[in-house]
Amino acid sequence: MNEHTPQRTARRIRLVRHATAATAAAGLALTAFAPTAASAAPRPDVVQQRLDALVAGDGMPAALATVKGRDGRSRTYTAGVGDLATGAKVPVDGQIRAGSNTKAFTAVVVLQLVAEGKVDLDASVDTYLPGLLRGEGIDGRNITVRQLLQHTSGLPDYMEAPALSDFTTIQYRYFEPRELLDGALAQKALFAPGTDWAYSNTNYLVAGLLIQKVTGRPYGEEVTKRVIDRIGLRHTYVPATGETALREPHPHGYLRTGPDAPLVDYTAMDSSMAWAAGAVVSTNTDLNAFYGALLAGRLLPAAQLAQMRTTVPAELLGPGVRYGLGIQSRPLTCGGLVWGHGGTAVGYRTRGGVTEDGRAVNIAVTVIPDAPTAQHMTDAVDAALCR
């Protein structure tokens, strides 16, 4: 799913992330950073202070982070309460629903298929999924694979469909990808393909269907084989059909249904409504490792990584933000760029990314934040990377 811009209502939360990433020259080489053993920070520092403020000042039940600093060490942080019902502590580097970070995983698989000569970025969607995309102003013969991955297709967002308007009623409901797609195709196109930019989860729903059609294997199996197992992400997975619980220690995630309403525990859920757009479960440390491996060239050949990092303006996600093929870039206050994606799932939001010299951060909170709190998360990412 996708992250909302500040103008979106809480009812229409998206599984993306206000990108924690920024643009750089397509050929820029990033320093590889292998995952290191995480260790707790010896004393409160700027990261701990920012997490504490997200809890005490912004009302987040919990906040947690992993930061890889200039010294190459990874440090983990927690703040708040992991379970409001029991008062349990926040598990160190606990699992979270990674939301639209999933899009980067999906894009990697598509680009691997491009490298293998099985997919052409500039071929139409109809080349691989004939007749799938038809609607008011929508024609898959005029939409390219690249436009899907870059959100320039004009496809409306299936998350705006009536069936997904009330998360309290669908927590354990299973959705077939085709059912979600029908919710998008019942809407009219946002714009003609290639003429504008707009974040739409539908693009990655279709990308998931493309992966299945081209490989002949389930989406989750391909992501696991081609990404998760390839770089050894031990705490990351695509939930199986019907799987609702998180597999490892985790903070509980909550849904806010109104300004004065009690929080609803949304930790367990059927993530089929997110699928190839946002279903991945991970940890802050694994997400740092994933983006580090990706941008260091361990998942894609140089040509496809360069395509991935060729960006267009995406100012709706924040000042200076640009969007590539499944990754985003954002300028840092101390200079340079941070690359990643970030994500929102019901109950969780993550932000973070990596820099060209190997610094990395990922921060998670356990309720969808309002616009000011979302900005505080962005500021915390910047502070962690610029200290």
mmCIF file of C-alpha atoms in Angstrom:
data_model
loop_
_atom_site.group_PDB
_atom_site.id
_atom_site.type_symbol
_atom_site.label_atom_id
_atom_site.label_comp_id
_atom_site.label_asym_id
_atom_site.label_seq_id
_atom_site.Cartn_x
_atom_site.Cartn_y
_atom_site.Cartn_z
ATOM 1 C CA MET A 1 0.000 0.000 0.000
ATOM 2 C CA ASN A 2 1.061 3.591 0.025
ATOM 3 C CA GLU A 3 1.789 6.356 2.388
ATOM 4 C CA HIS A 4 -0.461 9.320 2.428
ATOM 5 C CA THR A 5 0.637 12.792 1.700
ATOM 6 C CA PRO A 6 -0.376 15.205 4.506
ATOM 7 C CA GLN A 7 -3.506 16.135 2.556
ATOM 8 C CA ARG A 8 -4.879 12.580 2.571
ATOM 9 C CA THR A 9 -7.418 11.573 5.204
ATOM 10 C CA ALA A 10 -6.607 8.893 7.777
ATOM 11 C CA ARG A 11 -9.373 6.777 6.261
ATOM 12 C CA ARG A 12 -7.315 6.316 3.143
ATOM 13 C CA ILE A 13 -4.014 5.295 4.541
ATOM 14 C CA ARG A 14 -1.597 3.942 1.963
ATOM 15 C CA LEU A 15 1.091 1.438 2.371
ATOM 16 C CA VAL A 16 3.987 3.513 0.975
ATOM 17 C CA ARG A 17 6.073 5.785 2.751
ATOM 18 C CA HIS A 18 6.636 9.356 2.431
ATOM 19 C CA ALA A 19 9.851 8.491 0.704
ATOM 20 C CA THR A 20 12.925 8.525 2.789
ATOM 21 C CA ALA A 21 15.068 8.610 -0.259
ATOM 22 C CA ALA A 22 16.454 11.075 -2.776
ATOM 23 C CA THR A 23 17.848 11.288 -6.296
ATOM 24 C CA ALA A 24 21.434 10.938 -7.369
ATOM 25 C CA ALA A 25 23.230 10.425 -10.638
ATOM 26 C CA ALA A 26 22.240 7.106 -12.121
ATOM 27 C CA GLY A 27 25.760 5.737 -12.059
ATOM 28 C CA LEU A 28 26.650 6.819 -8.505
ATOM 29 C CA ALA A 29 28.348 3.962 -6.700
ATOM 30 C CA LEU A 30 27.305 3.402 -3.106
ATOM 31 C CA THR A 31 29.514 1.882 -0.486
ATOM 32 C CA ALA A 32 28.389 -1.643 0.326
ATOM 33 C CA PHE A 33 27.527 -2.171 3.918
ATOM 34 C CA ALA A 34 27.070 -5.656 5.236
ATOM 35 C CA PRO A 35 24.681 -6.105 8.166
ATOM 36 C CA THR A 36 26.599 -5.903 11.416
ATOM 37 C CA ALA A 37 25.682 -7.096 14.849
ATOM 38 C CA ALA A 38 23.363 -4.520 16.352
ATOM 39 C CA SER A 39 24.255 -3.135 19.743
ATOM 40 C CA ALA A 40 22.328 -0.894 22.072
ATOM 41 C CA ALA A 41 23.485 2.711 22.272
ATOM 42 C CA PRO A 42 25.465 3.290 25.465
ATOM 43 C CA ARG A 43 23.644 6.518 26.302
ATOM 44 C CA PRO A 44 20.793 8.628 24.973
ATOM 45 C CA ASP A 45 21.813 10.444 21.814
ATOM 46 C CA VAL A 46 20.012 12.361 19.095
ATOM 47 C CA VAL A 47 18.297 9.225 17.788
ATOM 48 C CA GLN A 48 17.088 8.154 21.232
ATOM 49 C CA GLN A 49 15.924 11.695 21.928
ATOM 50 C CA ARG A 50 13.935 11.758 18.680
ATOM 51 C CA LEU A 51 12.303 8.404 19.429
ATOM 52 C CA ASP A 52 11.448 9.515 22.950
ATOM 53 C CA ALA A 53 9.839 12.641 21.514
ATOM 54 C CA LEU A 54 7.769 10.592 19.065
ATOM 55 C CA VAL A 55 6.347 8.723 22.044
ATOM 56 C CA ALA A 56 6.085 11.442 24.696
ATOM 57 C CA GLY A 57 5.317 14.366 22.427
ATOM 58 C CA ASP A 58 3.489 12.804 19.481
ATOM 59 C CA GLY A 59 1.674 10.000 21.238
ATOM 60 C CA MET A 60 3.124 7.066 19.330
ATOM 61 C CA PRO A 61 2.715 3.870 21.395
ATOM 62 C CA ALA A 62 6.204 2.749 20.375
ATOM 63 C CA ALA A 63 9.113 3.819 18.222
ATOM 64 C CA LEU A 64 12.140 1.763 17.258
ATOM 65 C CA ALA A 65 15.140 2.281 15.029
ATOM 66 C CA THR A 66 18.370 0.827 13.711
ATOM 67 C CA VAL A 67 21.135 3.203 12.650
ATOM 68 C CA LYS A 68 24.395 2.390 10.907
ATOM 69 C CA GLY A 69 26.764 5.241 11.573
ATOM 70 C CA ARG A 70 29.898 6.641 10.043
ATOM 71 C CA ASP A 71 31.911 4.166 12.139
ATOM 72 C CA GLY A 72 30.213 1.231 10.406
ATOM 73 C CA ARG A 73 28.521 0.023 13.577
ATOM 74 C CA SER A 74 24.784 -0.657 13.770
ATOM 75 C CA ARG A 75 22.942 0.495 16.866
ATOM 76 C CA THR A 76 19.369 -0.285 17.837
ATOM 77 C CA TYR A 77 16.975 1.924 19.786
ATOM 78 C CA THR A 78 13.519 1.588 21.321
ATOM 79 C CA ALA A 79 11.038 3.890 23.056
ATOM 80 C CA GLY A 80 7.521 3.489 24.382
ATOM 81 C CA VAL A 81 5.484 0.349 25.016
ATOM 82 C CA GLY A 82 5.343 -2.708 22.801
ATOM 83 C CA ASP A 83 1.881 -3.836 23.915
ATOM 84 C CA LEU A 84 -0.613 -1.352 25.359
ATOM 85 C CA ALA A 85 -2.682 -4.144 26.900
ATOM 86 C CA THR A 86 0.153 -5.709 28.892
ATOM 87 C CA GLY A 87 2.704 -2.919 29.107
ATOM 88 C CA ALA A 88 5.345 -5.195 27.591
ATOM 89 C CA LYS A 89 8.580 -3.623 26.429
ATOM 90 C CA VAL A 90 9.316 -2.919 22.778
ATOM 91 C CA PRO A 91 11.343 -5.844 21.394
ATOM 92 C CA VAL A 92 14.769 -4.740 20.235
ATOM 93 C CA ASP A 93 14.725 -4.725 16.421
ATOM 94 C CA GLY A 94 11.255 -6.256 16.488
ATOM 95 C CA GLN A 95 9.421 -7.249 13.321
ATOM 96 C CA ILE A 96 7.102 -4.720 11.729
ATOM 97 C CA ARG A 97 4.890 -4.635 8.656
ATOM 98 C CA ALA A 98 7.117 -2.819 6.197
ATOM 99 C CA GLY A 99 4.347 -1.450 3.983
ATOM 100 C CA SER A 100 5.485 0.089 0.738
ATOM 101 C CA ASN A 101 9.096 -0.859 1.238
ATOM 102 C CA THR A 102 7.622 -3.904 -0.496
ATOM 103 C CA LYS A 103 7.582 -1.891 -3.724
ATOM 104 C CA ALA A 104 11.362 -1.836 -3.785
ATOM 105 C CA PHE A 105 11.422 -5.643 -3.443
ATOM 106 C CA THR A 106 8.868 -5.948 -6.264
ATOM 107 C CA ALA A 107 10.790 -3.555 -8.506
ATOM 108 C CA VAL A 108 14.005 -5.512 -7.955
ATOM 109 C CA VAL A 109 12.361 -8.714 -9.178
ATOM 110 C CA VAL A 110 10.960 -6.992 -12.280
ATOM 111 C CA LEU A 111 14.353 -5.471 -13.048
ATOM 112 C CA GLN A 112 16.040 -8.845 -12.612
ATOM 113 C CA LEU A 113 13.613 -10.176 -15.221
ATOM 114 C CA VAL A 114 14.616 -7.247 -17.428
ATOM 115 C CA ALA A 115 18.275 -8.210 -17.005
ATOM 116 C CA GLU A 116 17.387 -11.788 -17.952
ATOM 117 C CA GLY A 117 15.741 -10.598 -21.168
ATOM 118 C CA LYS A 118 12.293 -11.737 -20.058
ATOM 119 C CA VAL A 119 10.774 -8.267 -19.623
ATOM 120 C CA ASP A 120 11.250 -5.019 -21.556
ATOM 121 C CA LEU A 121 10.810 -1.888 -19.473
ATOM 122 C CA ASP A 122 9.395 0.018 -22.420
ATOM 123 C CA ALA A 123 7.056 -2.705 -23.614
ATOM 124 C CA SER A 124 3.356 -2.306 -22.909
ATOM 125 C CA VAL A 125 1.660 -4.066 -20.024
ATOM 126 C CA ASP A 126 -0.488 -5.808 -22.638
ATOM 127 C CA THR A 127 2.650 -7.553 -23.922
ATOM 128 C CA TYR A 128 2.646 -9.644 -20.761
ATOM 129 C CA LEU A 129 -0.907 -9.292 -19.443
ATOM 130 C CA PRO A 130 -3.070 -8.884 -22.559
ATOM 131 C CA GLY A 131 -6.450 -7.295 -21.963
ATOM 132 C CA LEU A 132 -5.923 -6.905 -18.211
ATOM 133 C CA LEU A 133 -6.063 -3.126 -17.993
ATOM 134 C CA ARG A 134 -9.190 -1.655 -19.535
ATOM 135 C CA GLY A 135 -11.348 1.124 -18.118
ATOM 136 C CA GLU A 136 -12.274 4.767 -18.429
ATOM 137 C CA GLY A 137 -9.139 6.312 -19.904
ATOM 138 C CA ILE A 138 -7.256 3.094 -19.059
ATOM 139 C CA ASP A 139 -5.687 0.872 -21.712
ATOM 140 C CA GLY A 140 -2.832 -1.505 -20.990
ATOM 141 C CA ARG A 141 -1.655 -1.197 -24.573
ATOM 142 C CA ASN A 142 -0.617 2.374 -23.792
ATOM 143 C CA ILE A 143 1.002 1.792 -20.388
ATOM 144 C CA THR A 144 4.607 0.572 -20.159
ATOM 145 C CA VAL A 145 6.267 -1.533 -17.489
ATOM 146 C CA ARG A 146 8.514 1.433 -16.670
ATOM 147 C CA GLN A 147 5.469 3.630 -16.081
ATOM 148 C CA LEU A 148 4.113 1.091 -13.600
ATOM 149 C CA LEU A 149 7.318 1.077 -11.580
ATOM 150 C CA GLN A 150 7.687 4.867 -11.693
ATOM 151 C CA HIS A 151 4.043 5.754 -10.940
ATOM 152 C CA THR A 152 3.608 7.582 -14.234
ATOM 153 C CA SER A 153 0.947 5.218 -15.608
ATOM 154 C CA GLY A 154 -2.075 7.281 -14.536
ATOM 155 C CA LEU A 155 -3.703 4.195 -12.996
ATOM 156 C CA PRO A 156 -6.064 5.089 -10.121
ATOM 157 C CA ASP A 157 -5.320 3.658 -6.694
ATOM 158 C CA TYR A 158 -7.250 0.555 -5.677
ATOM 159 C CA MET A 159 -6.917 1.708 -2.059
ATOM 160 C CA GLU A 160 -9.506 4.376 -2.902
ATOM 161 C CA ALA A 161 -12.142 1.730 -3.701
ATOM 162 C CA PRO A 162 -15.203 1.467 -1.387
ATOM 163 C CA ALA A 163 -14.269 -2.064 -0.304
ATOM 164 C CA LEU A 164 -11.197 -0.663 1.464
ATOM 165 C CA SER A 165 -12.830 2.382 2.999
ATOM 166 C CA ASP A 166 -13.166 0.949 6.523
ATOM 167 C CA PHE A 167 -10.189 -1.009 7.832
ATOM 168 C CA THR A 168 -12.072 -2.120 10.942
ATOM 169 C CA THR A 169 -14.277 -4.405 8.822
ATOM 170 C CA ILE A 170 -11.563 -6.069 6.725
ATOM 171 C CA GLN A 171 -8.817 -6.878 9.227
ATOM 172 C CA TYR A 172 -9.006 -10.609 8.494
ATOM 173 C CA ARG A 173 -10.537 -10.500 5.023
ATOM 174 C CA TYR A 174 -8.738 -12.127 2.123
ATOM 175 C CA PHE A 175 -8.585 -10.261 -1.184
ATOM 176 C CA GLU A 176 -7.618 -11.786 -4.510
ATOM 177 C CA PRO A 177 -5.355 -9.453 -6.529
ATOM 178 C CA ARG A 178 -7.979 -9.407 -9.286
ATOM 179 C CA GLU A 179 -10.599 -8.146 -6.816
ATOM 180 C CA LEU A 180 -8.318 -5.296 -5.809
ATOM 181 C CA LEU A 181 -7.592 -4.480 -9.436
ATOM 182 C CA ASP A 182 -11.311 -4.346 -10.222
ATOM 183 C CA GLY A 183 -11.637 -1.662 -7.533
ATOM 184 C CA ALA A 184 -9.071 0.421 -9.394
ATOM 185 C CA LEU A 185 -10.512 -0.144 -12.862
ATOM 186 C CA ALA A 186 -13.935 1.024 -11.672
ATOM 187 C CA GLN A 187 -12.359 4.490 -11.360
ATOM 188 C CA LYS A 188 -11.245 6.704 -14.226
ATOM 189 C CA ALA A 189 -7.614 7.238 -15.152
ATOM 190 C CA LEU A 190 -5.776 9.953 -13.256
ATOM 191 C CA PHE A 191 -4.017 11.189 -16.411
ATOM 192 C CA ALA A 192 -2.712 9.930 -19.733
ATOM 193 C CA PRO A 193 0.264 7.567 -19.313
ATOM 194 C CA GLY A 194 3.595 9.347 -19.085
ATOM 195 C CA THR A 195 2.165 12.858 -18.706
ATOM 196 C CA ASP A 196 2.302 13.216 -14.910
ATOM 197 C CA TRP A 197 3.265 11.501 -11.655
ATOM 198 C CA ALA A 198 0.931 10.145 -8.972
ATOM 199 C CA TYR A 199 1.544 7.474 -6.386
ATOM 200 C CA SER A 200 -0.772 4.514 -6.928
ATOM 201 C CA ASN A 201 -0.629 1.102 -5.279
ATOM 202 C CA THR A 202 -2.309 -0.318 -8.371
ATOM 203 C CA ASN A 203 0.944 -0.003 -10.298
ATOM 204 C CA TYR A 204 2.620 -2.532 -8.029
ATOM 205 C CA LEU A 205 -0.406 -4.786 -7.909
ATOM 206 C CA VAL A 206 -0.032 -5.089 -11.680
ATOM 207 C CA ALA A 207 3.744 -5.541 -11.335
ATOM 208 C CA GLY A 208 3.093 -8.489 -9.031
ATOM 209 C CA LEU A 209 0.749 -10.030 -11.580
ATOM 210 C CA LEU A 210 3.391 -9.495 -14.264
ATOM 211 C CA ILE A 211 6.003 -11.308 -12.156
ATOM 212 C CA GLN A 212 3.679 -14.270 -11.756
ATOM 213 C CA LYS A 213 2.825 -14.397 -15.454
ATOM 214 C CA VAL A 214 6.427 -14.180 -16.660
ATOM 215 C CA THR A 215 7.939 -16.593 -14.116
ATOM 216 C CA GLY A 216 5.013 -18.977 -13.752
ATOM 217 C CA ARG A 217 5.542 -18.910 -9.981
ATOM 218 C CA PRO A 218 3.795 -17.152 -7.076
ATOM 219 C CA TYR A 219 4.898 -13.609 -6.347
ATOM 220 C CA GLY A 220 5.989 -14.408 -2.782
ATOM 221 C CA GLU A 221 8.195 -17.290 -3.915
ATOM 222 C CA GLU A 222 9.976 -15.115 -6.438
ATOM 223 C CA VAL A 223 10.650 -12.333 -3.919
ATOM 224 C CA THR A 224 11.907 -14.872 -1.397
ATOM 225 C CA LYS A 225 14.250 -16.603 -3.838
ATOM 226 C CA ARG A 226 15.490 -13.581 -5.743
ATOM 227 C CA VAL A 227 15.827 -11.065 -2.909
ATOM 228 C CA ILE A 228 15.310 -12.285 0.651
ATOM 229 C CA ASP A 229 17.306 -15.525 0.484
ATOM 230 C CA ARG A 230 19.866 -14.123 -1.942
ATOM 231 C CA ILE A 231 21.166 -11.544 0.533
ATOM 232 C CA GLY A 232 20.309 -13.419 3.729
ATOM 233 C CA LEU A 233 17.535 -11.316 5.252
ATOM 234 C CA ARG A 234 16.775 -13.639 8.162
ATOM 235 C CA HIS A 235 13.837 -11.719 9.613
ATOM 236 C CA THR A 236 12.050 -10.707 6.403
ATOM 237 C CA TYR A 237 9.279 -12.574 4.603
ATOM 238 C CA VAL A 238 6.212 -12.306 2.408
ATOM 239 C CA PRO A 239 3.239 -13.604 4.459
ATOM 240 C CA ALA A 240 1.707 -16.824 3.196
ATOM 241 C CA THR A 241 -1.929 -16.929 2.097
ATOM 242 C CA GLY A 242 -4.091 -16.785 5.198
ATOM 243 C CA GLU A 243 -1.169 -15.947 7.533
ATOM 244 C CA THR A 244 -2.204 -13.176 9.907
ATOM 245 C CA ALA A 245 0.254 -13.169 12.836
ATOM 246 C CA LEU A 246 3.825 -11.857 12.823
ATOM 247 C CA ARG A 247 6.330 -14.683 13.189
ATOM 248 C CA GLU A 248 8.916 -13.187 15.542
ATOM 249 C CA PRO A 249 8.963 -10.770 18.512
ATOM 250 C CA HIS A 250 7.300 -7.515 17.521
ATOM 251 C CA PRO A 251 5.660 -4.392 18.879
ATOM 252 C CA HIS A 252 1.891 -4.327 18.472
ATOM 253 C CA GLY A 253 0.525 -2.077 15.740
ATOM 254 C CA TYR A 254 -2.604 0.032 16.219
ATOM 255 C CA LEU A 255 -5.290 1.672 14.123
ATOM 256 C CA ARG A 256 -6.632 5.084 15.101
ATOM 257 C CA THR A 257 -10.281 5.320 14.038
ATOM 258 C CA GLY A 258 -10.964 8.825 15.358
ATOM 259 C CA PRO A 259 -9.374 11.610 17.398
ATOM 260 C CA ASP A 260 -11.017 10.480 20.640
ATOM 261 C CA ALA A 261 -11.520 6.801 19.853
ATOM 262 C CA PRO A 262 -9.437 4.112 21.568
ATOM 263 C CA LEU A 263 -6.719 2.554 19.455
ATOM 264 C CA VAL A 264 -7.626 -0.741 17.770
ATOM 265 C CA ASP A 265 -4.990 -3.494 17.930
ATOM 266 C CA TYR A 266 -4.255 -4.262 14.261
ATOM 267 C CA THR A 267 -1.117 -6.341 14.743
ATOM 268 C CA ALA A 268 -2.686 -9.469 13.306
ATOM 269 C CA MET A 269 -4.254 -8.938 9.903
ATOM 270 C CA ASP A 270 -4.681 -10.492 6.488
ATOM 271 C CA SER A 271 -2.158 -8.574 4.415
ATOM 272 C CA SER A 272 -3.583 -9.693 1.066
ATOM 273 C CA MET A 273 -4.997 -6.181 0.602
ATOM 274 C CA ALA A 274 -1.387 -5.009 0.336
ATOM 275 C CA TRP A 275 0.186 -7.903 -1.624
ATOM 276 C CA ALA A 276 2.923 -6.825 -4.067
ATOM 277 C CA ALA A 277 2.402 -3.195 -3.066
ATOM 278 C CA GLY A 278 2.978 -3.591 0.657
ATOM 279 C CA ALA A 279 2.771 -7.002 2.361
ATOM 280 C CA VAL A 280 6.417 -7.617 3.319
ATOM 281 C CA VAL A 281 7.264 -8.092 7.003
ATOM 282 C CA SER A 282 10.760 -7.101 8.086
ATOM 283 C CA THR A 283 12.875 -5.400 10.755
ATOM 284 C CA ASN A 284 14.678 -2.076 10.790
ATOM 285 C CA THR A 285 18.047 -3.845 10.573
ATOM 286 C CA ASP A 286 16.967 -6.037 7.643
ATOM 287 C CA LEU A 287 15.605 -3.029 5.764
ATOM 288 C CA ASN A 288 18.918 -1.235 6.201
ATOM 289 C CA ALA A 289 20.688 -4.337 4.880
ATOM 290 C CA PHE A 290 18.321 -4.630 1.918
ATOM 291 C CA TYR A 291 18.774 -1.066 0.705
ATOM 292 C CA GLY A 292 22.502 -1.240 1.300
ATOM 293 C CA ALA A 293 22.820 -4.422 -0.730
ATOM 294 C CA LEU A 294 20.582 -3.055 -3.468
ATOM 295 C CA LEU A 295 22.397 0.205 -3.957
ATOM 296 C CA ALA A 296 25.799 -1.480 -3.692
ATOM 297 C CA GLY A 297 24.943 -3.607 -6.743
ATOM 298 C CA ARG A 298 24.403 -6.959 -5.041
ATOM 299 C CA LEU A 299 20.876 -7.461 -6.398
ATOM 300 C CA LEU A 300 20.924 -5.884 -9.854
ATOM 301 C CA PRO A 301 23.425 -5.497 -12.699
ATOM 302 C CA ALA A 302 24.769 -1.969 -13.151
ATOM 303 C CA ALA A 303 22.503 -1.209 -16.113
ATOM 304 C CA GLN A 304 19.304 -2.086 -14.273
ATOM 305 C CA LEU A 305 20.416 -0.330 -11.084
ATOM 306 C CA ALA A 306 21.035 2.796 -13.154
ATOM 307 C CA GLN A 307 17.500 2.545 -14.557
ATOM 308 C CA MET A 308 16.141 2.106 -11.047
ATOM 309 C CA ARG A 309 17.889 5.267 -9.910
ATOM 310 C CA THR A 310 16.776 7.395 -12.842
ATOM 311 C CA THR A 311 14.198 9.597 -11.166
ATOM 312 C CA VAL A 312 11.367 12.013 -11.827
ATOM 313 C CA PRO A 313 10.082 14.751 -9.496
ATOM 314 C CA ALA A 314 7.723 13.510 -6.774
ATOM 315 C CA GLU A 315 7.228 16.663 -4.736
ATOM 316 C CA LEU A 316 3.895 15.379 -3.413
ATOM 317 C CA LEU A 317 6.001 13.157 -1.164
ATOM 318 C CA GLY A 318 8.022 16.074 0.176
ATOM 319 C CA PRO A 319 10.358 18.878 -0.886
ATOM 320 C CA GLY A 320 13.066 17.652 -3.209
ATOM 321 C CA VAL A 321 11.793 14.066 -3.300
ATOM 322 C CA ARG A 322 12.256 12.206 -6.580
ATOM 323 C CA TYR A 323 11.035 8.745 -7.558
ATOM 324 C CA GLY A 324 12.928 6.120 -9.518
ATOM 325 C CA LEU A 325 11.746 2.578 -10.195
ATOM 326 C CA GLY A 326 10.592 1.448 -6.770
ATOM 327 C CA ILE A 327 12.971 3.654 -4.791
ATOM 328 C CA GLN A 328 12.913 7.301 -3.785
ATOM 329 C CA SER A 329 15.548 9.927 -3.066
ATOM 330 C CA ARG A 330 15.453 12.823 -0.651
ATOM 331 C CA PRO A 331 18.040 15.549 0.032
ATOM 332 C CA LEU A 332 19.635 15.711 3.474
ATOM 333 C CA THR A 333 20.149 18.941 5.392
ATOM 334 C CA CYS A 334 23.838 18.099 5.706
ATOM 335 C CA GLY A 335 24.196 17.568 1.961
ATOM 336 C CA GLY A 336 23.909 14.530 -0.236
ATOM 337 C CA LEU A 337 20.989 12.190 -0.643
ATOM 338 C CA VAL A 338 19.306 9.349 1.169
ATOM 339 C CA TRP A 339 17.876 6.498 -0.923
ATOM 340 C CA GLY A 340 15.153 4.088 0.163
ATOM 341 C CA HIS A 341 11.379 3.973 0.161
ATOM 342 C CA GLY A 342 9.622 3.706 3.501
ATOM 343 C CA GLY A 343 6.123 2.425 3.983
ATOM 344 C CA THR A 344 2.804 2.505 5.737
ATOM 345 C CA ALA A 345 0.809 -0.545 6.728
ATOM 346 C CA VAL A 346 -2.225 -0.448 8.972
ATOM 347 C CA GLY A 347 -0.584 -0.196 12.409
ATOM 348 C CA TYR A 348 2.934 0.720 11.309
ATOM 349 C CA ARG A 349 4.917 3.361 9.482
ATOM 350 C CA THR A 350 8.574 3.181 8.516
ATOM 351 C CA ARG A 351 10.998 5.724 7.155
ATOM 352 C CA GLY A 352 14.664 5.501 6.340
ATOM 353 C CA GLY A 353 17.282 4.862 3.719
ATOM 354 C CA VAL A 354 20.985 4.717 2.955
ATOM 355 C CA THR A 355 23.603 7.238 1.881
ATOM 356 C CA GLU A 356 26.424 6.955 -0.637
ATOM 357 C CA ASP A 357 29.015 6.501 2.125
ATOM 358 C CA GLY A 358 27.145 3.611 3.760
ATOM 359 C CA ARG A 359 25.267 5.315 6.565
ATOM 360 C CA ALA A 360 21.792 3.884 7.074
ATOM 361 C CA VAL A 361 18.732 4.372 9.240
ATOM 362 C CA ASN A 362 15.266 2.923 9.506
ATOM 363 C CA ILE A 363 12.690 4.150 12.006
ATOM 364 C CA ALA A 364 9.303 2.577 12.740
ATOM 365 C CA VAL A 365 6.294 3.680 14.781
ATOM 366 C CA THR A 366 3.239 1.637 15.689
ATOM 367 C CA VAL A 367 0.305 3.788 14.667
ATOM 368 C CA ILE A 368 -0.187 5.792 11.488
ATOM 369 C CA PRO A 369 1.030 9.297 12.377
ATOM 370 C CA ASP A 370 -0.679 12.555 11.567
ATOM 371 C CA ALA A 371 1.084 15.019 9.260
ATOM 372 C CA PRO A 372 3.132 16.822 11.952
ATOM 373 C CA THR A 373 4.291 13.521 13.453
ATOM 374 C CA ALA A 374 5.137 12.206 10.003
ATOM 375 C CA GLN A 375 7.362 15.241 9.535
ATOM 376 C CA HIS A 376 8.992 14.510 12.892
ATOM 377 C CA MET A 377 9.847 11.036 11.579
ATOM 378 C CA THR A 378 11.426 12.549 8.481
ATOM 379 C CA ASP A 379 13.357 14.967 10.668
ATOM 380 C CA ALA A 380 14.521 12.076 12.853
ATOM 381 C CA VAL A 381 15.873 10.232 9.810
ATOM 382 C CA ASP A 382 17.741 13.357 8.764
ATOM 383 C CA ALA A 383 19.105 13.895 12.276
ATOM 384 C CA ALA A 384 20.322 10.305 12.493
ATOM 385 C CA LEU A 385 22.174 10.532 9.186
ATOM 386 C CA CYS A 386 23.541 14.037 9.688
ATOM 387 C CA ARG A 387 24.825 13.787 13.265
#
